[in-house]
Each structure stands twice: as C-alpha cells, then as structure tokens.
C-alpha atoms as one frame of an Amber mdcrd trajectory, in Angstrom:
protein
 121.772 132.318 108.641 119.961 134.463 111.209 115.375 133.303 111.452 116.136
 130.482 110.211 116.840 128.182 113.350 113.675 125.892 114.689 111.043 128.383
 116.262 109.825 127.467 119.666 106.817 124.602 120.021 103.893 125.213 120.513
 103.132 128.568 120.052 104.981 131.975 119.344 102.532 133.761 120.363 103.598
 137.692 120.159 107.008 136.483 117.469 107.503 139.316 115.118 105.314 142.083
 115.852 106.810 144.330 116.538 107.312 145.991 113.049 103.487 145.345 112.504
 100.466 147.596 111.878  98.236 148.555 114.714  95.701 147.210 112.992  97.250
 143.893 112.981  97.931 143.868 115.757  94.738 144.761 116.798  93.177 142.248
 115.055  95.067 139.256 116.562  94.006 140.641 119.468  90.340 140.428 118.836
  90.620 137.348 116.868  92.161 136.163 120.724  89.377 137.353 122.335  86.739
 135.647 119.673  88.307 131.698 119.222  89.740 131.463 123.717  87.974 129.607
 125.596  88.787 130.214 129.428  89.028 127.114 131.801  85.274 128.503 133.352
  83.742 128.262 129.891  85.744 124.890 129.437  83.942 123.032 132.463  80.392
 125.382 131.781  80.990 123.738 128.270  81.408 120.248 129.837  78.528 120.314
 132.918  76.006 120.954 129.481  77.472 118.513 127.399  76.490 115.765 130.883
  73.321 117.048 130.986  72.387 116.658 126.822  74.235 112.699 127.310  71.626
 112.038 129.450  68.553 113.710 127.561  69.480 111.924 124.927  69.420 108.270
 126.942  65.627 110.056 127.630  62.845 108.697 126.431  61.664 111.567 124.734
  65.562 112.032 124.113  67.398 115.360 123.015  69.799 116.958 119.919  71.944
 113.840 120.557  70.947 111.079 119.908  72.850 108.421 122.153  71.921 105.283
 119.435  72.359 101.927 121.975  74.894  99.576 119.097  73.414  95.914 121.155
  76.639  95.512 121.374  76.450  94.359 124.982  79.081  93.328 126.387  83.087
  94.913 126.891  85.192  92.132 125.168  87.293  90.459 127.279  90.682  89.419
 125.209  90.067  85.834 125.055  87.831  85.667 122.380  88.305  83.301 119.693
  87.769  82.305 115.818  88.417  83.957 112.611  85.604  86.699 111.292  85.492
  88.841 108.156  84.932  92.698 108.892  83.922  94.819 105.371  84.420  98.602
 105.952  82.761 100.714 103.474  84.273 104.320 104.076  83.462 106.597 101.151
  87.033 106.160  98.913  87.447 102.635  99.650  85.865  99.409 100.303  87.881
  97.337 102.963  87.371  93.421 103.934  89.719  92.067 106.625  89.543  88.354
 108.136  90.251  88.814 112.009  91.479  85.752 113.767  91.041  86.337 117.351
  93.682  83.889 118.644  94.264  82.120 121.580  97.080  84.323 123.279  95.066
  87.556 125.189  94.110  90.203 123.233  95.849  89.676 120.047  94.402  89.299
 116.480  96.313  88.215 113.127  94.569  90.304 110.330  95.187  89.491 106.361
  92.972  92.628 104.122  92.367  93.881 100.961  90.715  97.520  99.563  88.728
  97.754  96.765  88.510 101.132  95.263  84.584 102.448  94.958  83.720 103.132
  91.153  82.886 107.360  91.529  79.235 105.906  89.289  77.979 103.427  91.999
  78.044 106.379  94.623  75.424 107.877  92.673  74.144 104.874  90.610  71.657
 102.093  91.125  71.265 100.513  94.520  71.557  96.943  93.642  74.837  97.483
  91.397  76.210  99.096  94.278  75.324  95.631  96.299  76.338  93.544  94.350
  79.764  95.342  93.898  80.575  94.832  97.206  79.929  91.259  97.385  82.295
  90.619  94.702  84.807  92.292  96.547  83.653  90.030  99.644  83.489  87.133
  96.955  86.707  87.734  95.404  88.847  87.880  99.027  86.901  84.573 100.039
  88.381  82.759  97.009  91.807  84.490  97.592  92.139  83.517 101.461  89.785
  79.867 101.043  89.721  78.792  97.711  86.208  76.685  96.733  83.737  78.209
  98.409  80.942  75.872  97.669  83.290  74.075 100.412  82.758  76.627 103.371
  80.579  76.801 105.470  79.116  79.944 106.024  81.798  82.962 108.119  80.422
  85.568 110.437  80.379  88.981 109.367  80.657  92.546 110.753  79.579  95.301
 109.039  81.400  98.471 109.571  78.927 101.400 108.138  79.328 104.491 109.091
  76.899 106.443 107.517  74.294 107.906 109.871  71.503 104.897 110.624  68.905
 104.051 113.341  69.779 100.758 115.076  66.479  99.087 116.423  68.654  95.821
 116.167  72.445  94.415 115.598  71.677  93.010 112.441  70.185  96.300 110.652
  70.711  99.477 109.711  67.422 102.046 108.315  69.748 104.177 106.700  69.394
 108.253 107.770  71.284 109.782 104.874  73.510 109.425 102.336  77.134 111.250
 103.260  81.210 110.964 101.889  79.727 112.002  97.869  77.603 109.049  98.342
  73.513 109.725  96.821  72.161 106.795  95.608  67.879 106.971  95.125  65.416
 104.535  97.055  67.533 103.773 100.068  67.395 106.309 102.401  64.317 105.668
 105.600  65.445 102.319 104.299  66.840  98.868 105.809  70.208  98.487 103.779
  70.488  94.559 105.477  68.485  93.089 103.458  69.311  94.731 100.099  73.340
  93.319 100.940  72.127  89.919 102.089  70.832  89.389  98.902  73.862  90.853
  96.789  75.299  88.016  98.641  72.421  85.054  97.981  72.770  85.697  94.348
  76.300  86.031  93.863  76.904  82.612  96.514  78.995  84.990  99.070  80.163
  82.073 101.842  79.577  84.760 105.001  76.014  86.147 106.771  75.941  89.722
 108.396  76.004  89.268 112.701  76.945  92.892 112.967  76.135  95.882 111.373
  78.316  98.695 113.292  79.173 102.539 113.277  82.814 102.863 113.005  82.905
 105.331 116.398  81.702 101.732 118.690  84.139  99.485 116.692  86.977 101.706
 117.516  85.571 101.299 121.483  85.556  97.707 121.072  89.066  97.379 119.858
  90.679  99.397 122.461  88.950  97.972 124.885  90.129  93.800 123.042  94.465
  95.062 123.626  93.563  97.504 126.678  91.053  97.160 130.180  91.328 100.202
 130.767  89.905 101.350 127.541  86.380 103.322 128.238  85.495 106.055 125.599
  86.241 105.274 121.988  86.491 108.711 120.079  86.835 109.839 116.245  88.672
 112.885 116.036  88.686 113.499 111.995  86.723 115.160 108.980  84.123 114.440
 111.872  83.934 113.637 115.179  81.983 111.508 117.460  82.154 109.090 120.496
  80.885 106.189 122.341  80.803 104.357 125.762  79.190 102.046 127.331  76.809
 102.506 129.860  74.228 100.538 132.282  70.953  99.720 130.625  69.247 100.567
 134.336  70.463 104.456 132.955  68.694 104.235 129.324  65.240 105.252 130.878
  64.437 104.993 126.571  64.972 101.415 126.224  63.342 100.579 129.828  60.259
  99.374 127.917  62.374  96.574 127.654  63.120  95.102 131.206  67.228  94.777
 129.950  68.950  93.735 133.577  70.096  97.008 135.018  74.011  96.836 134.991
  74.301  94.798 132.087  76.315  97.061 129.630  74.982  98.682 126.784  77.991
 100.783 123.983  76.133 103.715 122.937  76.988 104.981 119.596  76.769 108.619
 120.998  76.719 111.236 117.686  77.619 113.876 119.259  78.552 116.001 116.271
  74.924 117.316 117.338  75.623 119.057 120.983  74.141 122.384 121.714  72.097
 122.381 117.747  70.013 124.882 120.393  73.264 127.398 120.641  72.749 127.733
 124.802  76.805 127.347 125.341  78.650 126.733 122.668  80.816 130.295 121.670
  80.443 130.803 118.388  81.861 133.314 116.294  80.633 135.037 113.287  82.588
 132.856 110.766  80.970 130.130 112.673  77.881 130.854 112.543  78.502 131.649
 108.207  79.878 128.408 108.034  76.369 126.712 109.894  73.926 129.154 107.386
  75.637 128.039 104.190  76.164 124.421 105.205  73.358 121.791 103.246  72.384
 121.791 106.635  71.917 124.559 109.290  71.682 124.309 112.784  72.388 120.840
 112.759  75.890 118.919 113.752  76.837 122.883 115.861  79.690 120.918 117.510
  81.256 119.425 114.663  81.173 122.634 112.876  83.398 123.692 115.856  86.083
 120.818 115.707  85.879 118.489 113.183  88.488 118.417 110.368  86.297 119.086
 106.860  85.154 122.774 109.011  88.914 123.787 110.407  89.954 125.335 106.937
  86.769 127.388 106.558  86.753 128.640 109.402  90.714 129.936 108.403  89.500
 130.767 104.937  86.357 132.759 106.295  88.786 134.572 108.624  91.498 135.587
 106.155  87.952 136.909 103.161  86.732 139.103 106.347  90.409 140.376 107.520
  90.556 141.118 103.510  87.870 142.285 103.081  87.898 145.077 106.042  88.699
 148.445 105.425  91.027 148.923 108.306  92.762 145.893 107.369  93.085 144.413
 103.761  94.813 141.790 103.798  96.696 141.099 101.063  95.803 144.495  99.567
  96.198 144.991  95.648  96.829 140.966  95.657  94.979 138.281  93.270  92.755
 136.453  95.805  90.319 135.000  93.998  91.454 131.751  95.231  90.779 132.657
  98.334  87.344 132.898  97.004  86.731 129.289  96.825  83.909 127.617  99.906
  85.942 124.647 101.688  89.247 125.166  99.050  91.310 124.663 101.819  91.213
 121.592 104.613  92.414 121.232 107.726  96.084 119.986 106.423  96.908 123.350
 105.133  96.021 124.501 108.935  98.608 121.682 109.647 100.623 122.910 107.458
 100.832 126.589 108.442 101.230 125.236 112.503 104.125 122.580 111.195 106.476
 125.391 109.770 109.508 124.956 111.809 111.532 128.681 110.906 111.523 131.807
 112.534 110.516 133.915 108.982 107.474 131.621 107.881 108.900 130.837 104.625
 107.476 127.042 104.741 104.050 128.806 104.622 104.720 131.636 102.260 105.094
 129.039 100.007 101.986 127.435 101.226 100.560 130.823 100.352 102.238 131.225
  97.004 101.689 127.819  95.292  97.978 127.213  96.860  96.486 130.968  96.698
  98.632 132.875  94.300  99.343 134.954  97.536 102.637 136.443  98.994 101.849
 137.699 102.542 103.881 140.536 104.349 106.021 139.066 106.545 103.381 140.893
 109.855 100.582 139.188 107.511 101.944 135.389 107.924 102.294 135.960 111.756
  98.602 136.933 111.912  98.225 133.589 109.700  99.504 131.631 111.807  98.160
 133.313 115.027  94.944 132.731 113.382  95.573 128.833 112.743  97.053 128.629
 116.325  93.604 129.803 117.949  91.520 127.274 115.224  93.931 124.280 116.082
  93.752 125.308 119.585  90.114 125.961 119.972  89.471 122.698 118.159  91.340
 120.541 120.882  90.223 122.105 123.904  85.902 122.098 122.414  87.214 118.259
 122.242  88.155 117.665 125.499  84.518 119.045 126.426  82.721 115.998 125.156
  85.517 113.285 126.303  85.053 114.783 130.604  81.529 114.788 130.046  81.492
 111.387 129.548  84.312 111.019 132.066  81.405 113.013 135.096  78.904 111.421
 133.674  79.852 107.947 134.310  82.027 108.504 137.132  85.307 107.671 136.149
  88.428 109.178 137.642  91.066 107.739 135.843  91.100 105.226 132.158  91.961
 105.490 128.908  90.265 107.122 125.502  90.828 105.032 122.506  90.752 108.612
 119.503  91.242 107.942 116.050  91.052 110.697 113.429  93.111 112.474 111.214
  92.769 115.069 113.186  93.791 113.344 116.267  96.601 111.934 114.376  98.240
 114.079 112.113  97.203 118.030 113.881  99.682 119.111 115.715  99.902 119.351
 119.294  96.003 118.660 118.786  96.606 115.395 122.181  98.987 117.862 124.022
  95.987 120.720 124.110  92.747 118.573 124.690  94.870 116.931 127.715  95.508
 120.022 129.081  91.934 121.128 128.750  91.341 118.089 130.992  93.582 119.099
 133.468  91.562 122.565 133.968  88.275 121.337 133.314  88.524 118.188 136.179
  90.861 120.352 138.268  94.300 118.173 138.339  97.052 118.688 140.370  99.792
 119.604 138.699 102.451 116.233 137.990 105.180 116.412 139.688 107.022 114.588
 136.763 105.883 115.071 133.362 106.253 112.114 132.706 103.969 110.741 134.564
 100.533 109.633 133.274  97.201 111.849 133.535  94.589 110.435 135.239  92.879
 110.728 132.289  94.436 109.298 129.083  93.498 109.885 125.546  95.938 107.385
 123.157  95.454 105.833 119.619  92.905 104.034 119.012  93.445 100.040 117.451
  91.442  99.210 113.913  87.775 100.100 114.612  86.632  99.717 111.260  88.623
  96.146 110.908  89.291  94.363 114.066  86.916  95.645 116.072  84.029  95.325
 113.809  84.891  91.490 113.314  85.071  91.390 117.857  80.923  92.567 117.960
  80.375  89.971 115.063  82.139  87.937 117.933  80.875  89.208 121.085  77.000
  89.212 119.081  77.480  85.722 118.242  78.889  84.642 122.080  75.678  86.304
 123.733  73.122  84.413 121.719  74.761  81.617 121.984  74.399  81.900 126.264
  70.774  82.751 125.064  70.848  86.860 125.199  68.217  87.972 121.837  67.698
  90.871 122.959  68.321  93.642 119.928  68.534  90.449 117.208  66.181  90.771
 114.404  66.953  87.271 112.538  67.744  84.740 115.317  67.952  82.159 112.035
  70.953  83.559 111.140  73.217  82.721 114.138  71.941  79.290 114.077
C-alpha cells in the first residue's frame, strides 16, 4: 500500500502539507518561531545558568538551591559490605539489600516492592512511618531470619521529596509532593519520626544517610564508571547533582572544610530562571505557570519535565481550536481536550513514534483518547507540534548539563541520566547531544560512531544502589574521623 511505509526519522518537517489550508501552514510556521531555540539562545541560557549555579552556592543564595548533601567523596569502586536501601516513591516503597563485592565496581542486589496504600498518603504520620518500618522488618525477616540475632544493618534512605539537609542524617521536609499530604510533617525533621517507628517495631537497622534520588544517581553511576561526573533526572520532574570543591562553596566557608574536599551538590535546578531573564517562554508556558499550584516557581522544570510536556501540547491544541482563522477540529466534540493535565508525555511520545506516512497511529490515538477525528493536515500539525515541544525540552535540558561542565571546566566526561523522559521519549538523547555540540562548539565528528566529548548515558540505579553506596561512603569517612555534617555520631558507633 502506498503511504504506509516507515517515515524518515526523526522529523518529517514539511511532509504532507502541500494540501493543507494556508492558515494551518501559517500556524505551523508560527509555532516553529515560538518553540525553536537557536544556538545563540542556547549559549545565552547556558552562560546565565553558570552564573546562577554559582549564586546558589553563595552565602546570599539564589533561585537554584544548590543543596550540599554531605556526601564528601567519590566512590572508588572498592567499597565493600552489605547495606540496606529504602526508596520511598510516590506509589511504591522499594527495599533493597545491596552487597558491594570484592570485585571492583560490582554489586549484588535483592529487592522487594511494597505498594503504599492510598489512605496512608493523607492519613496520620505515625501510621506511614510504622508501615514503612513493617515493610523493612518483613524484608529483613525474609532474607535474614531471626531479627533478634542480627546486628543493626546500615540503611540509606532515598527520600525524594523537597527537604533541607544541614546534616546527612536529617531531612527537614519543605513540602509534600507526589500525592502525599500528611499533616504535621512539613517543616520538621523526618528522621526522628522514622527512627521512632523502627525502634517501636524492633527493626534491626540504623539510618546512616538520607539522600535525594539525583544524588544517588550520581554516586551509583560514578561507582561503575569513573568518568561519570554529573547525575541527572529527566522524568516527571528534573534535577542534577555533581561534585563541587568545598573551597568553591561560600555558604559553607564558616565550617573551614578542606578546600579541595569534594561535596556532592543536589542542584534542584528546576528553579532555574524563576526571575524570567533568559528562558524563552511562550504564552502556553505562561498559562501553565499561572494555573500551577506554585506560580513563579520551578520555571525551568515547567518547560522540560514530563509532567508538563503533554499539558503544553494540550494548550496549543485548545488555542488553535478557539482561533477563528484556524478552527482546529471544527464541528467536533472537543470536551475531553479541555480537561487540564489529561495528556501526559507518553501521549506525545506515541505521536512522535508513529511510523506511518499517513499518521494512522496518531489518528487512532486522538479517536480513542479524545474522541476527535483530525483531518490529515491537522494530523501533520499535531505531529509537528509534538516534535517542537519534545525538541525544545531536550535542547533546554542540555543547557543545564553544559552549564555544570563549563562551571567545572570539564572538557570530557560522562553524565548519568535517569527518568522516564530520558529513557522513553523518542529522540530525546540525540536532540540533547546535538544541543551540547552547538553550545560547546565541538567540531563535527570524522566518524559518526566516535564518542562525543561529553556523553549523556543511562544511569545506574540511584535510589537503590546509590543509597547503599552513600551509606557505605558515610560510614567510611566517619571511621576515618570526618564527622562533618553528622547530626548523630552515636548512630555510627
């Protein structure tokens, strides 16, 4: 059949628009102007990003929090021992036992997942902590037998909610996210609550480190690959972590830490450019921010993270439906399209992955999900809109990576990335790599198979293996006499 062959990847810009109404063609050109970020703009954003990273490390601070994590060494690959890791996500609780073996950079892992009951997410704080303690106890009993005979196992706890850490063994919750809303926890240190539940249930483990998943991604990736210098998450949200020298962190100057000692920094870079100085926000981005629970916050995240990509797309479609000169989906029931956040990034992924020239899979998607029957020219506009939003997200993401490499003076390194957008969104990696090439002025490769100077690669398991490794590194430095950032030294005896 004609027209059903595979389409040329990754973009079919201009294909099939010869028969499109002039208004649709003009609208596509307008969207291209709105969403395309050229090399000069990428460089301007990156340079501002470098300054904002430094500002976040200053005494005064800035929009990007740049939180010291008290992880004060890179893994060597020679760490050994057995450690527990607890990963508290939005849906599941994952308990792991990670054994760091005698073989360099190798580990064994056993793990179990436990679903977090919905009622616990808005219930009583004690009930949540006791449920977590029960899951840990069940895991230890399954894999170790009689808990009364076990020495306390060191535990790394991945707590991926916005929290302030003045110590590695504390975490003051700033706010609940991911559907949790439990009274009496925000503004408080979650560690004593968690430890009280461990004690009441007789769980034989001691909290050694509370960590963020992005920091875990950095450490787990660096354990298996010495070239890894940055850890990133490109998923529902976005973030990065990297090692800074203590001498370059003015807000820690009062502690007189050795200036060349490394400190892993959890950037929380979703807050980049909350002031609106450089990011090229479209009217759709402004609407998303205005209608969000926290307007004026997380400006960068709202342009690149999976949570928002489908919503940006939906707002474009609604706008073009309302526009008298375009009247997208004219005469059809578009009520489903008017529901905020009804389309996620996987909807855009599916559009970009449609392999057929006539976009039949995109047509099916619109019919089943939205009860809309787009014409072929409308399908072409849909495809191009998804490409533009996905490409912009990848190119902006590269600005953050480039900013850290410029700040640190890295001319070649690996970056470990995780998250649903990085792992599943079509062409995200290739588009990000192309943007890095433009920002950092790399020469064209003689051989396309050659590695780029800075490669963004799939990360290791940050919230499991990373948490266990951070527990190991923390114990190691405490034994060597480095007690900086330790709130409860008695837990390390």
